[in-house]
Amino acid sequence: MHGGKEDGEVGIQPCGDREGSDRYGIPFSRFLTPDGALSDAAPGFASDRGELAALYAGMLRTRAFDAKAVALQRTGRLGTYASSLGQEGVSVGLASAMRAEDVLIPSFREHGAQLWRGTRMEELLLYWGGDERGSDFAGPREDFPVCVPVGTQYPHAVGVAMAFTLRGEARCAVVVGGDGSTSRGDFHEALNMAGVWALPVVFLINNNQWAISVPREAQTAAATLAQKAIGAGLPGEQVDGCDVIAVRDAMERALARGRAGGGATVIECITYRLSDHTTADDATRYRDDTQVSPHWAEEPVTRLREHLVQAHGWTRQEEEELRAETHAAVEAAAQAYLDIAPQPVASIADYLFETLPPDLKAARDRVAEGGNG
Amino acid sequence: MHGGKEDGEVGIQPCGDREGSDRYGIPFSRFLTPDGALSDAAPGFASDRGELAALYAGMLRTRAFDAKAVALQRTGRLGTYASSLGQEGVSVGLASAMRAEDVLIPSFREHGAQLWRGTRMEELLLYWGGDERGSDFAGPREDFPVCVPVGTQYPHAVGVAMAFTLRGEARCAVVVGGDGSTSRGDFHEALNMAGVWALPVVFLINNNQWAISVPREAQTAAATLAQKAIGAGLPGEQVDGCDVIAVRDAMERALARGRAGGGATVIECITYRLSDHTTADDATRYRDDTQVSPHWAEEPVTRLREHLVQAHGWTRQEEEELRAETHAAVEAAAQAYLDIAPQPVASIADYLFETLPPDLKAARDRVAEGGNG
Amino acid sequence: MAEITLVEAVRAALAHALEEDPSVIILGEDVGVDGGVFRATEGLWQRFGRDRVRDTPLSEAAIAGMAVGLAAQRFRPVVEIQFQGFIHPALDQVANHAARLRNRTRGRLTCPMVLRAPYGGGVHAPEHHSESIEAIFAHIPGLRVVIPSSPGRAYGLLLSAIRDPDPVVFFEPKRLYRAQREEVALDGAGLPLDTAFTLREGRDVSVITWGAMTRECLEAAEALAGDGIEAEVVDMATLKPYDAATLLASVRRTGRCVIVHEAPRTGGFGGEIAARIAEEALDALVAPIRRVCPPDIIPPLPKLEAAYMPTAAEICAAVREVMAWG
Amino acid sequence: MAEITLVEAVRAALAHALEEDPSVIILGEDVGVDGGVFRATEGLWQRFGRDRVRDTPLSEAAIAGMAVGLAAQRFRPVVEIQFQGFIHPALDQVANHAARLRNRTRGRLTCPMVLRAPYGGGVHAPEHHSESIEAIFAHIPGLRVVIPSSPGRAYGLLLSAIRDPDPVVFFEPKRLYRAQREEVALDGAGLPLDTAFTLREGRDVSVITWGAMTRECLEAAEALAGDGIEAEVVDMATLKPYDAATLLASVRRTGRCVIVHEAPRTGGFGGEIAARIAEEALDALVAPIRRVCPPDIIPPLPKLEAAYMPTAAEICAAVREVMAWG
Ligand SMILES: Cc1ncc(C[n+]2csc(CCOP(=O)(O)OP(=O)(O)O)c2C)c(N)n1
Ligand SMILES: Cc1ncc(C[n+]2csc(CCOP(=O)(O)OP(=O)(O)O)c2C)c(N)n1
Ligand SMILES: [Mg+2]
Ligand SMILES: [Mg+2]
C-alpha cells in the first residue's frame, strides 16, 4: 500500500512494458502460425502425427457437418442453424483436452465439441431440426444440451463443478460461450462464484469477434476478454483460437489445474466467425467482405493441414480418403436424421414432470387424440 | 503477443513487484493515518481548515443522525434502519466532491451523502419510517431514492450518464453500492456498458467488509474489489474509506475525468461496518467483538478530529458547539418527522400512473372511503 | 396511406417518434446497422445516427436498468429485447424500478420508457424463441402491457406507448410481423391505450383474444358465420390496465364467452378475463366460459409446434360447445 | 410431537432432509453461520457443515443457475432467496432452465431443486420486502408452486418438495413465520403436493385462499359462523399444478365462491381459480365470484400497509355480499 497520489492519471498501472492485449498481465499463446509453422515451445502432443491427424479429422468433420446442416436448412429440412465455420479449432481443441467424465456445458455453436465427445451427427441434426429428442443424445449423457439464452449456461457449470467437488471427484465442468456472452451478468456471477469456491470449471470464451451484428469492440472496452477473469480473482489467458494446438494446450493446463483443486480458469480463444450468425442472418448487412476475407488466411483447418503436409508428410491420398470418409459419414447421418420417425404428439406433455399431474395428464391425452390440450 | 508456454503456472502475470491488493496494478491511497497525521502528498483542500471542519461536521452529523434513527427504531417510531456507523468518511467524502448538478444514485446506506447533498433529515426519517413521501425530497431533485434490491442501482447510473452525454452536459452520475453488491450481475453489466460508451459514471464501492453475515473474503476471491473494473476496461483504485480526504480526492479525480469525457471510474473505499447490518440484524451471531474492536481505532470521525486538533488547533469549545448544534438539529428533525401528518390513504394508488386508469381510479376511491380496493 | 406489414408499421412508428420528439432514443441488441433481427429498426440508425439509435452490449438487465436512468432524466427510451424469451433478466428492473419509480418518489421521478419485444410462436423458431409470457407482466402494478394485432394498431398503439408518461411493455406478435399488409395512414396519430378493439361484431358469442390469436379468431368467426353463428371478436390490445367496459358489454350482449390465447393455460391472462366476467357479468352468462389455449407445457420445438398453437378449428369447436348451452 | 412455529417447522424439515438424504444441500445468502435472516436455517451449518449448508455470494441469478447444475448432477439443492422481492434475477434460470431441463432432454437430465423464499406483507418490512408474486411462477410450465400456511403444512410440504423429482418453488408466508405454534410430529412424513387442504368445512360459501391469507379467512369464517353463515375455507397450498377436484367440489356444494389473496388483483392467481370455476362449475354458481385482494398497486411502505392487506372484515363483507344472491 502506498500512501500518496500518483503523478498524472491515477488508475490501473500498466504492468511490464507490453502493449495491448496483455497490458494487465494476460498471457497469449499460439504455437501454430497461419502458414503452418510450429513453435518449439509447442506441447508434446503437437509432435505426434496421429494426434494431429485426429484433431484435423475432427475439425474437418465439424466443417463438413456445418456445411451439410446449412444445406439442409436452405432446403427446408432443418431449422435455424448456427454454423461454426472458422471456429473448428476452438471446438475440437477444447473437447480433445477433456476426459469423457468431464462435463461440457456448451453454447449453441460448439457442434465440433459435441461431436468429438460422442454426440452423434444425427442427434445434433435432430435438435436443430426442431425435435427435442436431439438433446437426449446417447453420447456424453451428463453433458448439457445446447444453451440458447446467451450466458445462462455459466452458472450451470458452477453447480456441476460443485457437485464434483462435493463428491470428491477429479472431474471438470467446461462451459463455453461467445464474446457477446461475456457482457451478461450471469457470466460474472458464475466466474465470481467459481472463484470464491475454487471450483473445477473452465470458462472458455469463443471470441469470434461478433455477437450477431455487434462487433467485439462495441461489446466491451476491455482490451481482452480474458481479463474479465481478474475481477473474480481467476487466472485468465488468451489463445489463438485458430490454433487447435494452443486451444488444447491451454485447456489441458486449465483442466489439470481444476482437477488438482487449483480452481477455475478463463480461456479466451480468439477466432473469427466466417459465416453468418445463423442461417436466419445476413451478415453482409453489417460487415464487408473486405473485413472478413483476411480471416480466411488464418482459419484453423487449412492451417493444421499445412502443418501436417509440411511436417508430417500428409499426403493427398490421406487427405482425399479422409474427405471421402467424412463426406460419407455426414451424408449417412443426414439420411439417418431424415429417416427418424416423428415423435408422438403427446410427447409435448410427457416430459414436463416425472409423473404427470391430473390436469396435464388429461391434456396430454386430449392432445394425443389430436385435440387441443 | 508471445508464442510460447510459460514455465510453471501460466496465468495472470503479477505486475511489478508489489504484493497483495495492488498486484494487478490497482493503486491505493490514504492521506490521513488513523492517528491523524496527514501525508505531504495530500490534495490542496486538505490544508484548508474550513474545508476540513465542514467535512468533519458532515461526518459528525451523519453519525448523530444514525444514532437517532436507531433510537427511533428501537422505540418503535421508525422502521428497519441501516446504520452507516464507521462509514461516514465514505458518504461525506463522496458527496463533498460532487457538484449539485451531478446525480447521486445511492444504496440504502449513504445517509451521509444524501444529507450532504441537501436531503433533509426529516425526509430521510420519513422514508425509513415507512412513508413514500420521504423519497420526494426537496433537496437534490434528480437524485435517485434509496435502492433496496442490491446492485440494481448500477444500471440506472449508466442511463443517467448517457442522458448527460447526449445533452452535452458536463455532469456525472455517482452510484454507490456495497462489497456484496459487486457479486451481482447488474454491477458488471453496468460497468461494462459505462466502459464501452465512456460514460461519466463513478462507481463507488463502499467496501465495509460485510454483506450481512457474509464477510468480504466469502464474497469474492478477487484481491481487491477495485480490480473488477479491469474486466470492463475501466480504471479502478482503492482508497482508505476511513480517510475522508482520500475518498474526496479520488472522487474529485474521477469526477473530473468523467466531466472531461474520460469515462467511468471504479473507486473501492475500504471501511468497516461497525454496526449491525440493520436494526433487524444481530451481528454478534456471526462476528466477535474481538474482530470488530480493532476497527474502532481506524474510524473516520475521530481520525479527522485528531488531525483538526493536531494540525489546526481545533478547540474543545468548537467541538462542543458543533456537537450541540448537531444534536439540536437532529432532535429538531426527529421532532419534525414525528409531527408530519400522515399521508392520505388514497395515496397508495395516486402515484401509480400520471392519469389513473378507470379500474384503479375506482379502487382508489374505494380505498379512500376505507374499503378494500 | 401505405400498404404495410406489422413490422413495417412498428418501424414507421419508431421513425415518427424519433422525428417528432428528440427525447426518444432506441436501444437494444442489433438495433443499429443491422436494423434489428426482425428489421423493426431498419434504416433508423442510418437516418438518425448513433445518439438516437444505439446497439447495446448483450446485457438484458442493464439495458432495462439503463432505460430507467434515461427515463428518470426525461428521455423516452424505447428499448428492444430481441425475443421475449430473453426478457427475464430485465424483469427485475421493470417490476422493481420502472413500474415503481413514480410511486416510490411520489411523482418526483418518472419512467416514460417502452420495452418492446417480439413474442409468440408459430414461426418455427429455435428453442426459447416462441414464448408468450404477457401474463407475467400484466400482474405488475404500475406497468402497461400492450399487444398490437394489425399493422394499423401496431402503428397507433406504439406511438401512444412512446408518448405515454409511464412505462409500457409492448409485445409484438412475430407471427404477424409479415402475415398481412394493410393501408395505414402514417400521420402520427396514436390509438388509445387501455382500450379494447372490437374486430368483428356478433350477437351470439364473445371471443376475447389478443396478439397473433386475433387471426385465428377472425378465421373461426368467418367459418362460424357460415353456420349462422355470429361471433364477436374482441382484441383486448392493452392487457393492463384492460378495458373492462368493452369486455363486459360484449359478454352481456352475447351471454357466452370464449377466451383464446397462445400462452399456457394456468395463470394465463385468460384467467383474469374469465374472473372479471364471473364477478361482473355472471348473471348474463348462459354457458360456461371456455379458454382455448395450450395446456401447461413448454412451447415445443418446431416439429411439434403445431400441436401446441391454438387453431381456428379448436376455436370453432369451443364456440360450438358453448352455443349448445342455454 | 413439538409445539413449533412455521419457521421452526421449515427448519425442522430442512434438518430432516439433510439427515435423510446426503444429496440435499442448502445454499443461499446468510444461510450459514447466521442461520438465515429469518432463522430458517439456524444451527444447520453448525450441525451439517459447510459442504451441506453454504453461504453464497450475493448473486441471485447464479444461485438459481448453480442449483440447476447441482440438480442435473443428482444433488437436491434447496436454495433460499432472502426475500421474494429479490427473486426476479433467478426467474430466468427457473423458467428457462430448471422448469425445462427434463422436457428439453426428454428426461435425460432432471432438476430436483427447491427454491425457497419468504413472501408477503403485513410485517412492516422495508421497501421491496413485501411482495406476493406467486402468480408469476404459477404460469411457468414445468414448475411446482407450493405455499404452506401452518407449521404442520410447512413441515410436510417442504419435505415433499425436497423429495420431489422436479423443481419446486416454495414460498413461505413470513407473516405467519412466528404467528402461531402448533403440535407437529417431526417424523419425516411428507404431505401430498398438488393437493388443497380444506381448513374448515361449510355449506354456504367456498372461501379459496393460500398462504398468510388463510388466517384472515379462518377469522372471517369464525365471525360469519356467529351469524349462521357456514364458510368453507380451502387452502390451495399448491398453486401449480393445483387441486381442481377439491376446488370444484367445494364450489359445487356451496354455489358461492370468494377468493382471497394478498397479491394485486389483475393477473393474480385468483383469476385462474375463478376461470376454472367459470369453466367447470358455472352451473352450480348462485352468485358472482368475488375476489378479495388489493387493487393493482405497489405494496405500500409500512405506514399505509394496512390499507393494502385484505382483512377478515373485508372477507366477511364479500361473503355477505355473495350470500345475498340466489
Ligand atoms: C439472453 C439472450 N439475448 C439475446 C439472444 C439472441 N442472440 C442469440 S446469439 C446472440 C449473439 C451471441 O453472441 P456471442 O455470445 O458472441 O456468441 P456467437 O453467436 O458469436 O457464437 C444473440 C444476441 C439470446 N439468444 N439470448
Ligand atoms: C438483490 C438483493 N438480495 C438480497 C438482499 C438482502 N440484503 C440486503 S443488504 C444485503 C447485503 C448487502 O451487502 P453490501 O452490498 O456489502 O452492502 P452493505 O449492507 O454492507 O452496505 C442483503 C443480502 C437485497 N436487498 N437485495
Ligand atoms: Mg461471438
Ligand atoms: Mg458491505
CSV table of C-alpha atoms in Angstrom, one decimal, chain A residues 82-332:
chain,number,residue,atom,x,y,z
A,82,ALA,CA,-25.7,-21.6,-36.2
A,83,SER,CA,-22.6,-22.5,-38.2
A,84,SER,CA,-19.2,-22.7,-36.6
A,85,LEU,CA,-17.2,-22.1,-39.8
A,86,GLY,CA,-13.8,-20.8,-38.9
A,87,GLN,CA,-14.1,-21.8,-35.2
A,88,GLU,CA,-13.5,-25.5,-35.5
A,89,GLY,CA,-10.2,-25.1,-33.8
A,90,VAL,CA,-11.9,-23.9,-30.6
A,91,SER,CA,-14.5,-26.7,-30.6
A,92,VAL,CA,-12.1,-29.5,-31.3
A,93,GLY,CA,-9.3,-28.1,-29.2
A,94,LEU,CA,-11.4,-27.8,-26.2
A,95,ALA,CA,-13.1,-31.2,-26.5
A,96,SER,CA,-9.9,-33.0,-27.3
A,97,ALA,CA,-8.4,-31.9,-24.0
A,98,MET,CA,-11.4,-33.1,-21.9
A,99,ARG,CA,-11.9,-36.5,-20.4
A,100,ALA,CA,-15.0,-38.5,-21.0
A,101,GLU,CA,-16.1,-37.9,-17.4
A,102,ASP,CA,-15.8,-34.2,-17.6
A,103,VAL,CA,-19.0,-32.4,-18.4
A,104,LEU,CA,-19.5,-30.0,-21.3
A,105,ILE,CA,-21.9,-27.1,-21.0
A,106,PRO,CA,-22.0,-25.8,-24.5
A,107,SER,CA,-23.3,-22.7,-26.1
A,108,PHE,CA,-25.2,-23.2,-29.4
A,109,ARG,CA,-22.2,-23.1,-31.6
A,110,GLU,CA,-20.0,-26.0,-30.3
A,111,HIS,CA,-21.1,-28.7,-32.6
A,112,GLY,CA,-17.5,-29.7,-33.1
A,113,ALA,CA,-17.0,-30.2,-29.4
A,114,GLN,CA,-20.2,-32.1,-29.0
A,115,LEU,CA,-19.3,-34.4,-31.9
A,116,TRP,CA,-15.8,-35.0,-30.5
A,117,ARG,CA,-17.4,-36.0,-27.2
A,118,GLY,CA,-19.6,-38.6,-28.9
A,119,THR,CA,-22.9,-36.9,-29.6
A,120,ARG,CA,-23.9,-38.3,-33.0
A,121,MET,CA,-24.4,-36.1,-36.0
A,122,GLU,CA,-28.0,-37.3,-36.5
A,123,GLU,CA,-28.7,-36.3,-32.9
A,124,LEU,CA,-27.5,-32.8,-33.4
A,125,LEU,CA,-29.4,-32.6,-36.6
A,126,LEU,CA,-32.5,-33.8,-34.8
A,127,TYR,CA,-32.2,-31.0,-32.3
A,128,TRP,CA,-31.6,-28.3,-34.9
A,129,GLY,CA,-34.4,-29.8,-37.0
A,130,GLY,CA,-36.7,-28.9,-34.1
A,131,ASP,CA,-37.0,-32.2,-32.2
A,132,GLU,CA,-36.4,-32.3,-28.5
A,133,ARG,CA,-35.1,-35.9,-28.8
A,134,GLY,CA,-31.9,-34.5,-30.2
A,135,SER,CA,-30.9,-33.4,-26.7
A,136,ASP,CA,-31.4,-36.9,-25.4
A,137,PHE,CA,-28.2,-37.9,-27.1
A,138,ALA,CA,-26.7,-41.3,-26.4
A,139,GLY,CA,-23.2,-39.9,-26.1
A,140,PRO,CA,-21.9,-38.0,-23.1
A,141,ARG,CA,-25.0,-38.4,-21.0
A,142,GLU,CA,-24.2,-35.8,-18.4
A,143,ASP,CA,-23.3,-33.1,-20.9
A,144,PHE,CA,-25.7,-30.3,-21.0
A,145,PRO,CA,-27.8,-29.6,-24.1
A,146,VAL,CA,-27.2,-26.6,-26.3
A,147,CYS,CA,-27.9,-23.4,-24.5
A,148,VAL,CA,-29.8,-20.7,-26.4
A,149,PRO,CA,-30.4,-17.9,-23.8
A,150,VAL,CA,-26.9,-16.4,-24.0
A,151,GLY,CA,-24.9,-16.6,-20.9
A,152,THR,CA,-27.3,-18.6,-18.8
A,153,GLN,CA,-25.1,-21.7,-19.1
A,154,TYR,CA,-22.3,-20.3,-17.0
A,155,PRO,CA,-23.9,-20.8,-13.6
A,156,HIS,CA,-24.8,-24.4,-14.5
A,157,ALA,CA,-21.1,-25.1,-14.7
A,158,VAL,CA,-20.6,-23.7,-11.2
A,159,GLY,CA,-23.2,-26.2,-9.9
A,160,VAL,CA,-21.8,-29.1,-11.9
A,161,ALA,CA,-18.3,-28.4,-10.6
A,162,MET,CA,-19.6,-28.0,-7.1
A,163,ALA,CA,-21.2,-31.5,-7.4
A,164,PHE,CA,-17.8,-32.9,-8.4
A,165,THR,CA,-16.1,-31.2,-5.5
A,166,LEU,CA,-18.6,-32.4,-3.0
A,167,ARG,CA,-18.3,-35.9,-4.2
A,168,GLY,CA,-14.5,-35.7,-4.3
A,169,GLU,CA,-14.4,-36.5,-8.0
A,170,ALA,CA,-11.5,-35.3,-10.1
A,171,ARG,CA,-13.7,-34.0,-12.9
A,172,CYS,CA,-14.1,-30.6,-14.5
A,173,ALA,CA,-17.0,-28.7,-15.9
A,174,VAL,CA,-16.2,-26.9,-19.2
A,175,VAL,CA,-18.6,-24.2,-20.2
A,176,VAL,CA,-18.4,-22.3,-23.5
A,177,GLY,CA,-19.8,-19.0,-24.5
A,178,GLY,CA,-19.2,-16.3,-27.1
A,179,ASP,CA,-17.7,-12.8,-26.8
A,180,GLY,CA,-21.2,-11.4,-26.5
A,181,SER,CA,-22.0,-13.6,-23.6
A,182,THR,CA,-19.3,-12.0,-21.5
A,183,SER,CA,-21.4,-8.9,-21.2
A,184,ARG,CA,-24.1,-10.8,-19.3
A,185,GLY,CA,-24.3,-10.6,-15.6
A,186,ASP,CA,-24.6,-14.4,-15.3
A,187,PHE,CA,-21.1,-14.7,-16.7
A,188,HIS,CA,-19.6,-12.6,-14.0
A,189,GLU,CA,-21.7,-14.1,-11.2
A,190,ALA,CA,-20.6,-17.5,-12.2
A,191,LEU,CA,-17.0,-16.6,-12.5
A,192,ASN,CA,-17.1,-15.0,-9.1
A,193,MET,CA,-18.7,-18.0,-7.5
A,194,ALA,CA,-16.3,-20.4,-9.1
A,195,GLY,CA,-13.5,-18.2,-7.9
A,196,VAL,CA,-14.6,-17.9,-4.3
A,197,TRP,CA,-15.2,-21.6,-4.0
A,198,ALA,CA,-12.1,-22.6,-6.2
A,199,LEU,CA,-14.3,-24.9,-8.3
A,200,PRO,CA,-13.0,-27.0,-11.2
A,201,VAL,CA,-14.5,-25.0,-14.0
A,202,VAL,CA,-13.0,-23.9,-17.3
A,203,PHE,CA,-14.7,-20.9,-18.7
A,204,LEU,CA,-13.9,-21.0,-22.4
A,205,ILE,CA,-14.8,-17.9,-24.4
A,206,ASN,CA,-15.1,-18.4,-28.0
A,207,ASN,CA,-14.3,-14.9,-29.1
A,208,ASN,CA,-15.4,-14.9,-32.8
A,209,GLN,CA,-15.4,-11.1,-32.8
A,210,TRP,CA,-19.2,-10.8,-33.4
A,211,ALA,CA,-22.4,-11.0,-31.4
A,212,ILE,CA,-24.7,-11.1,-34.4
A,213,SER,CA,-24.0,-7.6,-35.8
A,214,VAL,CA,-22.3,-6.2,-32.8
A,215,PRO,CA,-18.5,-6.3,-33.1
A,216,ARG,CA,-16.3,-7.2,-30.3
A,217,GLU,CA,-15.2,-3.5,-29.7
A,218,ALA,CA,-18.8,-2.4,-29.3
A,219,GLN,CA,-19.3,-5.2,-26.7
A,220,THR,CA,-16.7,-4.1,-24.2
A,221,ALA,CA,-13.9,-1.6,-23.7
A,222,ALA,CA,-11.7,-4.3,-22.1
A,223,ALA,CA,-8.6,-4.9,-24.1
A,224,THR,CA,-9.0,-8.6,-23.7
A,225,LEU,CA,-12.0,-10.7,-22.7
A,226,ALA,CA,-9.7,-12.9,-20.7
A,227,GLN,CA,-9.1,-10.1,-18.2
A,228,LYS,CA,-12.7,-10.4,-17.1
A,229,ALA,CA,-11.2,-13.2,-15.0
A,230,ILE,CA,-9.3,-10.7,-12.9
A,231,GLY,CA,-12.4,-9.4,-11.2
A,232,ALA,CA,-13.2,-12.8,-9.9
A,233,GLY,CA,-9.7,-13.5,-8.8
A,234,LEU,CA,-9.2,-16.1,-11.5
A,235,PRO,CA,-6.4,-16.6,-14.0
A,236,GLY,CA,-7.3,-15.6,-17.5
A,237,GLU,CA,-5.4,-16.2,-20.7
A,238,GLN,CA,-5.8,-15.7,-24.4
A,239,VAL,CA,-5.0,-18.2,-27.1
A,240,ASP,CA,-5.2,-18.1,-30.8
A,241,GLY,CA,-8.4,-20.0,-31.4
A,242,CYS,CA,-7.4,-20.8,-34.9
A,243,ASP,CA,-4.6,-22.9,-33.5
A,244,VAL,CA,-6.2,-26.1,-32.3
A,245,ILE,CA,-2.9,-27.0,-30.6
A,246,ALA,CA,-2.9,-23.8,-28.5
A,247,VAL,CA,-6.5,-24.3,-27.5
A,248,ARG,CA,-6.0,-27.9,-26.5
A,249,ASP,CA,-2.9,-27.0,-24.6
A,250,ALA,CA,-4.5,-24.2,-22.7
A,251,MET,CA,-7.4,-26.4,-21.9
A,252,GLU,CA,-5.2,-29.2,-20.7
A,253,ARG,CA,-3.4,-26.9,-18.3
A,254,ALA,CA,-6.7,-25.5,-17.1
A,255,LEU,CA,-8.2,-28.9,-16.7
A,256,ALA,CA,-5.2,-30.2,-14.8
A,257,ARG,CA,-5.3,-27.2,-12.5
A,258,GLY,CA,-9.1,-27.8,-11.9
A,259,ARG,CA,-8.6,-31.5,-11.2
A,260,ALA,CA,-5.8,-30.7,-8.8
A,261,GLY,CA,-8.0,-28.4,-6.8
A,262,GLY,CA,-6.5,-25.3,-8.2
A,263,GLY,CA,-9.8,-23.8,-9.2
A,264,ALA,CA,-11.3,-22.2,-12.3
A,265,THR,CA,-9.7,-20.7,-15.3
A,266,VAL,CA,-10.9,-18.3,-18.1
A,267,ILE,CA,-9.6,-19.0,-21.5
A,268,GLU,CA,-10.3,-16.6,-24.3
A,269,CYS,CA,-9.9,-18.2,-27.8
A,270,ILE,CA,-9.5,-15.5,-30.4
A,271,THR,CA,-11.1,-16.6,-33.7
A,272,TYR,CA,-13.4,-15.3,-36.3
A,273,ARG,CA,-17.0,-16.0,-37.4
A,274,LEU,CA,-16.6,-16.6,-41.1
A,275,SER,CA,-20.3,-17.5,-41.6
A,276,ASP,CA,-23.4,-15.6,-41.0
A,277,HIS,CA,-24.5,-15.5,-37.4
A,278,THR,CA,-27.1,-18.2,-38.2
A,279,THR,CA,-29.0,-19.2,-41.2
A,280,ALA,CA,-31.5,-16.5,-40.3
A,281,ASP,CA,-28.9,-13.8,-40.5
A,282,ASP,CA,-27.4,-12.0,-43.5
A,283,ALA,CA,-24.0,-10.7,-42.3
A,284,THR,CA,-23.5,-8.6,-45.4
A,285,ARG,CA,-25.9,-6.1,-43.9
A,286,TYR,CA,-23.3,-5.1,-41.3
A,287,ARG,CA,-19.9,-6.2,-42.4
A,288,ASP,CA,-18.0,-6.1,-45.7
A,289,ASP,CA,-16.3,-9.0,-47.4
A,290,THR,CA,-13.1,-6.9,-47.2
A,291,GLN,CA,-13.4,-7.2,-43.4
A,292,VAL,CA,-14.0,-10.9,-43.5
A,293,SER,CA,-11.6,-12.2,-46.2
A,294,PRO,CA,-8.3,-11.6,-44.4
A,295,HIS,CA,-9.5,-14.0,-41.7
A,296,TRP,CA,-9.7,-16.8,-44.2
A,297,ALA,CA,-6.0,-16.8,-44.2
A,298,GLU,CA,-6.0,-17.7,-40.6
A,299,GLU,CA,-8.6,-20.3,-40.4
A,300,PRO,CA,-7.8,-23.4,-38.4
A,301,VAL,CA,-8.4,-26.3,-40.8
A,302,THR,CA,-6.1,-25.2,-43.6
A,303,ARG,CA,-3.6,-24.1,-41.0
A,304,LEU,CA,-3.3,-27.6,-39.5
A,305,ARG,CA,-3.4,-29.3,-42.9
A,306,GLU,CA,-0.5,-27.1,-44.0
A,307,HIS,CA,1.4,-28.2,-40.9
A,308,LEU,CA,0.6,-31.8,-41.5
A,309,VAL,CA,1.7,-31.6,-45.0
A,310,GLN,CA,4.9,-29.7,-44.2
A,311,ALA,CA,5.9,-31.5,-41.0
A,312,HIS,CA,4.3,-34.9,-41.3
A,313,GLY,CA,4.1,-35.6,-45.0
A,314,TRP,CA,0.4,-35.7,-45.0
A,315,THR,CA,-0.4,-37.0,-48.4
A,316,ARG,CA,-3.0,-36.0,-51.0
A,317,GLN,CA,-4.3,-39.6,-50.7
A,318,GLU,CA,-4.7,-39.4,-47.0
A,319,GLU,CA,-6.5,-36.1,-47.5
A,320,GLU,CA,-8.8,-37.5,-50.1
A,321,GLU,CA,-9.6,-40.6,-48.1
A,322,LEU,CA,-10.4,-38.5,-45.0
A,323,ARG,CA,-12.6,-36.2,-47.0
A,324,ALA,CA,-14.4,-39.1,-48.6
A,325,GLU,CA,-14.9,-40.8,-45.3
A,326,THR,CA,-16.1,-37.6,-43.7
A,327,HIS,CA,-18.4,-36.9,-46.5
A,328,ALA,CA,-19.9,-40.4,-46.4
A,329,ALA,CA,-20.4,-40.1,-42.6
A,330,VAL,CA,-22.1,-36.8,-42.9
A,331,GLU,CA,-24.3,-37.9,-45.7
A,332,ALA,CA,-25.2,-41.1,-43.8
